[in-house]
Short mmCIF file of C-alpha atoms (C1' of nucleotides) in Angstrom, two decimals:
data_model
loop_
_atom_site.label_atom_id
_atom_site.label_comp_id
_atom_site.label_asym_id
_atom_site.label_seq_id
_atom_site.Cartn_x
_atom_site.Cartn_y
_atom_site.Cartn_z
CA UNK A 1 -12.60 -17.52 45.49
CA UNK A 2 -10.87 -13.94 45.27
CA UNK A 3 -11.33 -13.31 41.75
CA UNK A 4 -10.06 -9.54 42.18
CA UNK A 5 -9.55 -7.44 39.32
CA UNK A 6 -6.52 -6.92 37.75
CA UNK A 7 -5.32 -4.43 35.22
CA UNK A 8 -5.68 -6.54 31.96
CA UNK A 9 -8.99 -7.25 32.89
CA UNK A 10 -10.04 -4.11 33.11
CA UNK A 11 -8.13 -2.89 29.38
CA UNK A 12 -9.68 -5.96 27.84
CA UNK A 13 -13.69 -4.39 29.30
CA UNK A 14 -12.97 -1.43 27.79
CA UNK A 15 -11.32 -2.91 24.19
CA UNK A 16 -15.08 -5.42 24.55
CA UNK A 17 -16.63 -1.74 24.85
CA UNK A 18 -15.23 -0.33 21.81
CA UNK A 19 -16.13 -3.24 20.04
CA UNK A 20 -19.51 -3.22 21.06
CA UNK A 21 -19.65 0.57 20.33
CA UNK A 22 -18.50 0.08 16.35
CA UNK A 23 -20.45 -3.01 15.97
CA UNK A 24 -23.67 -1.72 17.02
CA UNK A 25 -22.27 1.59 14.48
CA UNK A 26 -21.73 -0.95 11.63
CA UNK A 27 -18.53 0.41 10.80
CA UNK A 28 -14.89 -1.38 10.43
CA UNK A 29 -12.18 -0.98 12.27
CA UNK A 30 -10.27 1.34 9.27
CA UNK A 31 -13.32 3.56 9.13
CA UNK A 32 -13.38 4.49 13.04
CA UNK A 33 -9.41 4.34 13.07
CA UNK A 34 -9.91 7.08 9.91
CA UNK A 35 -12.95 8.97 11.79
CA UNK A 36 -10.56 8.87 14.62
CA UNK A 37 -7.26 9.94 13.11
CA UNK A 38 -5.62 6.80 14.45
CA UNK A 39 -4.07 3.29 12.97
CA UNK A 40 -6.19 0.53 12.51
CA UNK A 41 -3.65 -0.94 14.25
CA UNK A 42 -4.46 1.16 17.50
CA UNK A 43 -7.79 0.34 17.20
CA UNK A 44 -6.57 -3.56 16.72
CA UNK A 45 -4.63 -3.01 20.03
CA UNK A 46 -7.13 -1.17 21.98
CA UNK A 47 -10.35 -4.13 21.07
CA UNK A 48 -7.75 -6.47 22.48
CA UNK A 49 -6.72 -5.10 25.55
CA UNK A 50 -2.79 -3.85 24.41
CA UNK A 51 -1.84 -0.80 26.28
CA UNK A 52 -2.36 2.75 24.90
CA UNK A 53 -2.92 6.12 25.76
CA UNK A 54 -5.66 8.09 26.91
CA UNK A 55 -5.56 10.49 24.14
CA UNK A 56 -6.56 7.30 22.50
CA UNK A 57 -9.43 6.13 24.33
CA UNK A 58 -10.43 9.63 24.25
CA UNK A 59 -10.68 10.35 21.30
CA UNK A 60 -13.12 7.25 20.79
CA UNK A 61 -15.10 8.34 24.12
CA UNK A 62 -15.65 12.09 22.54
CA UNK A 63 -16.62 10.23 18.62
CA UNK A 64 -19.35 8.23 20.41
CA UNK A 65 -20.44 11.61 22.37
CA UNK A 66 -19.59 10.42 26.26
CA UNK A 67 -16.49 12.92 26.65
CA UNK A 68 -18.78 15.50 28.64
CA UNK A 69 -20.45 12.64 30.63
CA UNK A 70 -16.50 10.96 31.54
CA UNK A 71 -15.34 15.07 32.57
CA UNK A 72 -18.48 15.02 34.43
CA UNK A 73 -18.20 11.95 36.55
CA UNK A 74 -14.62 12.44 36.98
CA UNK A 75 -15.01 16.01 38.21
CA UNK A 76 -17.85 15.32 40.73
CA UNK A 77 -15.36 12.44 42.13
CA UNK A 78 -12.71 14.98 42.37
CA UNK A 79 -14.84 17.29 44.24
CA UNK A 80 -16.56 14.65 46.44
CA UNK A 81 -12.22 13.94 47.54
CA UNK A 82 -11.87 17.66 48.22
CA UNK A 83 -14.95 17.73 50.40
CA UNK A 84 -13.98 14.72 52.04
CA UNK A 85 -12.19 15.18 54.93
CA UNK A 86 -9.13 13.55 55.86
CA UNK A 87 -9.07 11.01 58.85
CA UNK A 88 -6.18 11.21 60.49
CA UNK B 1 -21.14 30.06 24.27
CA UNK B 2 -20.02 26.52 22.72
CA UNK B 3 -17.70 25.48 25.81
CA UNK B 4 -17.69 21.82 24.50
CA UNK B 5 -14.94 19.71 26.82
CA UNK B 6 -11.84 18.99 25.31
CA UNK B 7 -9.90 15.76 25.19
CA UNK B 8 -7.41 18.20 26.83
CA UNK B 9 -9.68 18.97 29.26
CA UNK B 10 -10.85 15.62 30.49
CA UNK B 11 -6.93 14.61 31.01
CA UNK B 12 -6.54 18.23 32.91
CA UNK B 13 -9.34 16.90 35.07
CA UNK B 14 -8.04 13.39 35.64
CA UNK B 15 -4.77 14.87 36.63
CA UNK B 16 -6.65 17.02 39.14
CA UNK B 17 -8.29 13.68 40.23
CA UNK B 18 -5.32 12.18 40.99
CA UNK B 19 -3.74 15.20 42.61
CA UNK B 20 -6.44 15.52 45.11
CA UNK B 21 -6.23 11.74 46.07
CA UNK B 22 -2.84 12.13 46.92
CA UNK B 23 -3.49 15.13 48.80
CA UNK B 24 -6.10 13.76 50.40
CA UNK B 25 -4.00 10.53 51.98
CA UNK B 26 -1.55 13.02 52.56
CA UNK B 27 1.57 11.75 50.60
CA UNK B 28 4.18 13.28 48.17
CA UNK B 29 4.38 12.36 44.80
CA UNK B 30 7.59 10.35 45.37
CA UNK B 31 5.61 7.76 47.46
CA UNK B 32 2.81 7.62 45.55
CA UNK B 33 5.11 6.81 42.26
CA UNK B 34 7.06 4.20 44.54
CA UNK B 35 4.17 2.22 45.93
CA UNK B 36 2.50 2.27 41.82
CA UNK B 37 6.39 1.15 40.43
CA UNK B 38 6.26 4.48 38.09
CA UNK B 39 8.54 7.16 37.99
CA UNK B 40 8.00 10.56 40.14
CA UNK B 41 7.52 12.23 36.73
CA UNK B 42 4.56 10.03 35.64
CA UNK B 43 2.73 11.17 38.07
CA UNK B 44 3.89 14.80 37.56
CA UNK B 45 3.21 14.59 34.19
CA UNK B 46 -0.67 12.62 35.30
CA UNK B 47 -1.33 15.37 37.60
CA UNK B 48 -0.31 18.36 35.09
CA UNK B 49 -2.33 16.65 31.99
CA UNK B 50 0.33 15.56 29.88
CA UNK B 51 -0.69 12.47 27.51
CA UNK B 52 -0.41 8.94 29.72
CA UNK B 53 -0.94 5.08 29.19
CA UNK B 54 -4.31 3.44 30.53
CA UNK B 55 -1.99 0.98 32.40
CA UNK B 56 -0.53 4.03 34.72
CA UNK B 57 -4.44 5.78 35.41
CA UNK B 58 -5.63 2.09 35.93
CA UNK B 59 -2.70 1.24 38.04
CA UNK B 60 -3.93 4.46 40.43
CA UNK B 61 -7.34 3.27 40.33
CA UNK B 62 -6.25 0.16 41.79
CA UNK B 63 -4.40 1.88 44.54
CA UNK B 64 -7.21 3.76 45.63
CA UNK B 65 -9.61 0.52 45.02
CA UNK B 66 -11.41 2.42 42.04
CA UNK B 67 -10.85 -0.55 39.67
CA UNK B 68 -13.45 -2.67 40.19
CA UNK B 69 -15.93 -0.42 40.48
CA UNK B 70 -14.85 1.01 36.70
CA UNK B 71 -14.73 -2.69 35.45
CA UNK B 72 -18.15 -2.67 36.21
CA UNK B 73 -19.54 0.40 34.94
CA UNK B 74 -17.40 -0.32 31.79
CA UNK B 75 -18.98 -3.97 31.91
CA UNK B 76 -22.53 -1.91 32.30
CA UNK B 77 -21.79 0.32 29.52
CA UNK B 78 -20.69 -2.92 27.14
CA UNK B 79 -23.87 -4.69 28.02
CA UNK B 80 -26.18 -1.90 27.55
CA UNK B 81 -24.74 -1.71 23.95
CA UNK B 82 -25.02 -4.56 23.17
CA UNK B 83 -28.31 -5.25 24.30
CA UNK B 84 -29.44 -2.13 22.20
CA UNK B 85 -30.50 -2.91 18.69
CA UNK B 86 -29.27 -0.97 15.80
CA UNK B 87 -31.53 1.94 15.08
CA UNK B 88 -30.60 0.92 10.83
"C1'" DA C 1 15.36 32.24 61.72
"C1'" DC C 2 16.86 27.59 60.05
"C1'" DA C 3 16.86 22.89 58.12
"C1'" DT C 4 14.25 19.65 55.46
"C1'" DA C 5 10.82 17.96 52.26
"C1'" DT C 6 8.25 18.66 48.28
"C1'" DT C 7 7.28 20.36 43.96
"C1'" DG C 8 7.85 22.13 39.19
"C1'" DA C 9 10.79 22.39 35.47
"C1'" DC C 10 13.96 20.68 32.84
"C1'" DC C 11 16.92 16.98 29.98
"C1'" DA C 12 19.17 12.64 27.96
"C1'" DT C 13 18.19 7.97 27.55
"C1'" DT C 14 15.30 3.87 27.39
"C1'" DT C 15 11.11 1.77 26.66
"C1'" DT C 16 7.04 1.25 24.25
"C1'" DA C 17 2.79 3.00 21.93
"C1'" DA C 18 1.55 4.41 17.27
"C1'" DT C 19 2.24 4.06 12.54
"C1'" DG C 20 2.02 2.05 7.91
"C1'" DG C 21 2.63 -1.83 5.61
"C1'" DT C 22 1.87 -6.87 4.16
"C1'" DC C 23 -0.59 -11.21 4.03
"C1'" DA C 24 -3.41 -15.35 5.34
"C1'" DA C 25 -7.74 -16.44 7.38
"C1'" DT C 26 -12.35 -15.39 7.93
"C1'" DA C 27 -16.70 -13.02 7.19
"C1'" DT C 28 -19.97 -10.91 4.00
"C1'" DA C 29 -22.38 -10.19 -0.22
"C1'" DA C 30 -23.54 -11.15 -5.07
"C1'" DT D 1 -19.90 -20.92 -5.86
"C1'" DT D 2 -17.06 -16.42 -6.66
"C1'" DA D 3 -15.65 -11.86 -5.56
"C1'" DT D 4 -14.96 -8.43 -1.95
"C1'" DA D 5 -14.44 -6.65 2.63
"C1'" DT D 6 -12.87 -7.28 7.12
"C1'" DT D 7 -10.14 -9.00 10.57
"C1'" DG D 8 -6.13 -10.93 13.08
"C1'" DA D 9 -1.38 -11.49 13.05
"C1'" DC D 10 2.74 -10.04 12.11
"C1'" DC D 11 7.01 -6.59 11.45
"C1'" DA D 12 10.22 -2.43 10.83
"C1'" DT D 13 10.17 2.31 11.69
"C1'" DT D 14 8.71 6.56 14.01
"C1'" DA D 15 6.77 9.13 17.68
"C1'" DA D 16 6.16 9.67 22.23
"C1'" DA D 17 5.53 7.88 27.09
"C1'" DA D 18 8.36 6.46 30.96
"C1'" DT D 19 12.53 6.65 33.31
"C1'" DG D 20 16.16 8.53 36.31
"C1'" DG D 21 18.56 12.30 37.14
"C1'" DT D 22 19.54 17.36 38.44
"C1'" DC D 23 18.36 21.83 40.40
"C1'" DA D 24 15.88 26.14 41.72
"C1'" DA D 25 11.71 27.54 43.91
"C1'" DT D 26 8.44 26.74 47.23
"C1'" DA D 27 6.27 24.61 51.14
"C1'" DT D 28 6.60 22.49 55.70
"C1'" DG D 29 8.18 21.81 60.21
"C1'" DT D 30 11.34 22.87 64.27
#
DNA sequence: ACATATTGACCATTTTAATGGTCAATATAA
DNA sequence: TTATATTGACCATTAAAATGGTCAATATGT
């Protein structure tokens, strides 16, 4: 009835997403770990939902060209907070 | 000319995220470490752009009920992917 | 003014992500 | 079919994130 969200769920979307992302590249996991400058094995861990960094995930976001678009959205939340006055 | 955003600068922006959420609901960084289980100096190091895991930015998300909202754009982002057909 | 809370900056230790490696199972191509 | 490439699963070691602590500087409140 609640099915809420949790954590996991949410590292195992974005290891589905990185999949997706090299699969619709065509390339293995050792040539975007190389591209990368990362393990295949952090690439392993990341497609399966392990836990890793953001330099990490980064790193893959700014290969596949959505680094500006993730500072973007993350700065116009920031900014929407800041403008947002507080309730109490 | 070429001000291209940094991995640096995304996490530098993310820390600045989470800095003005805590502002904004008007608690230190010693509650806001408590009520996540993390250390005061995760979130120090968060707020000041140092490298972090996934599990402790997710772990704010889902304090500030941010988490299902980026399962689903990540879920969005996945499908969209997919759905798009190699251009080779 | 004062007392108190918060923050920024460290630092040693513990925990864990990242690495590089192997190997069997599976997928892909010839 | 056979050969080759890729993947998933491990595992020991290294690098680094997380922890818990202190303390001076700064902010906040009385």
């Amino acid at each position: 009835m609640f099915n809420t969200i949790e954590i996991k769920d949410v590292k195992r979307e974005i290891g589905a997403l990185v999949k997706a992302i090299r699969k619709q590249r065509g390339i293995s996991q050792s040539q975007l770990a190389k591209s990368l400058d990362v393990s295949r094995t952090t690439i392993q861990n990341v497609e399966v939902g392990e836990n890793f960094t953001v330099d990490t995930i980064l790193k893959i976001l700014k290969e596949v060209d959505l680094l500006e678009q993730v500072h973007h959205e993350i700065s116009k939340s920031k900014v929407q907070i800041m403008d947002a006055k507080s309730l109490y």
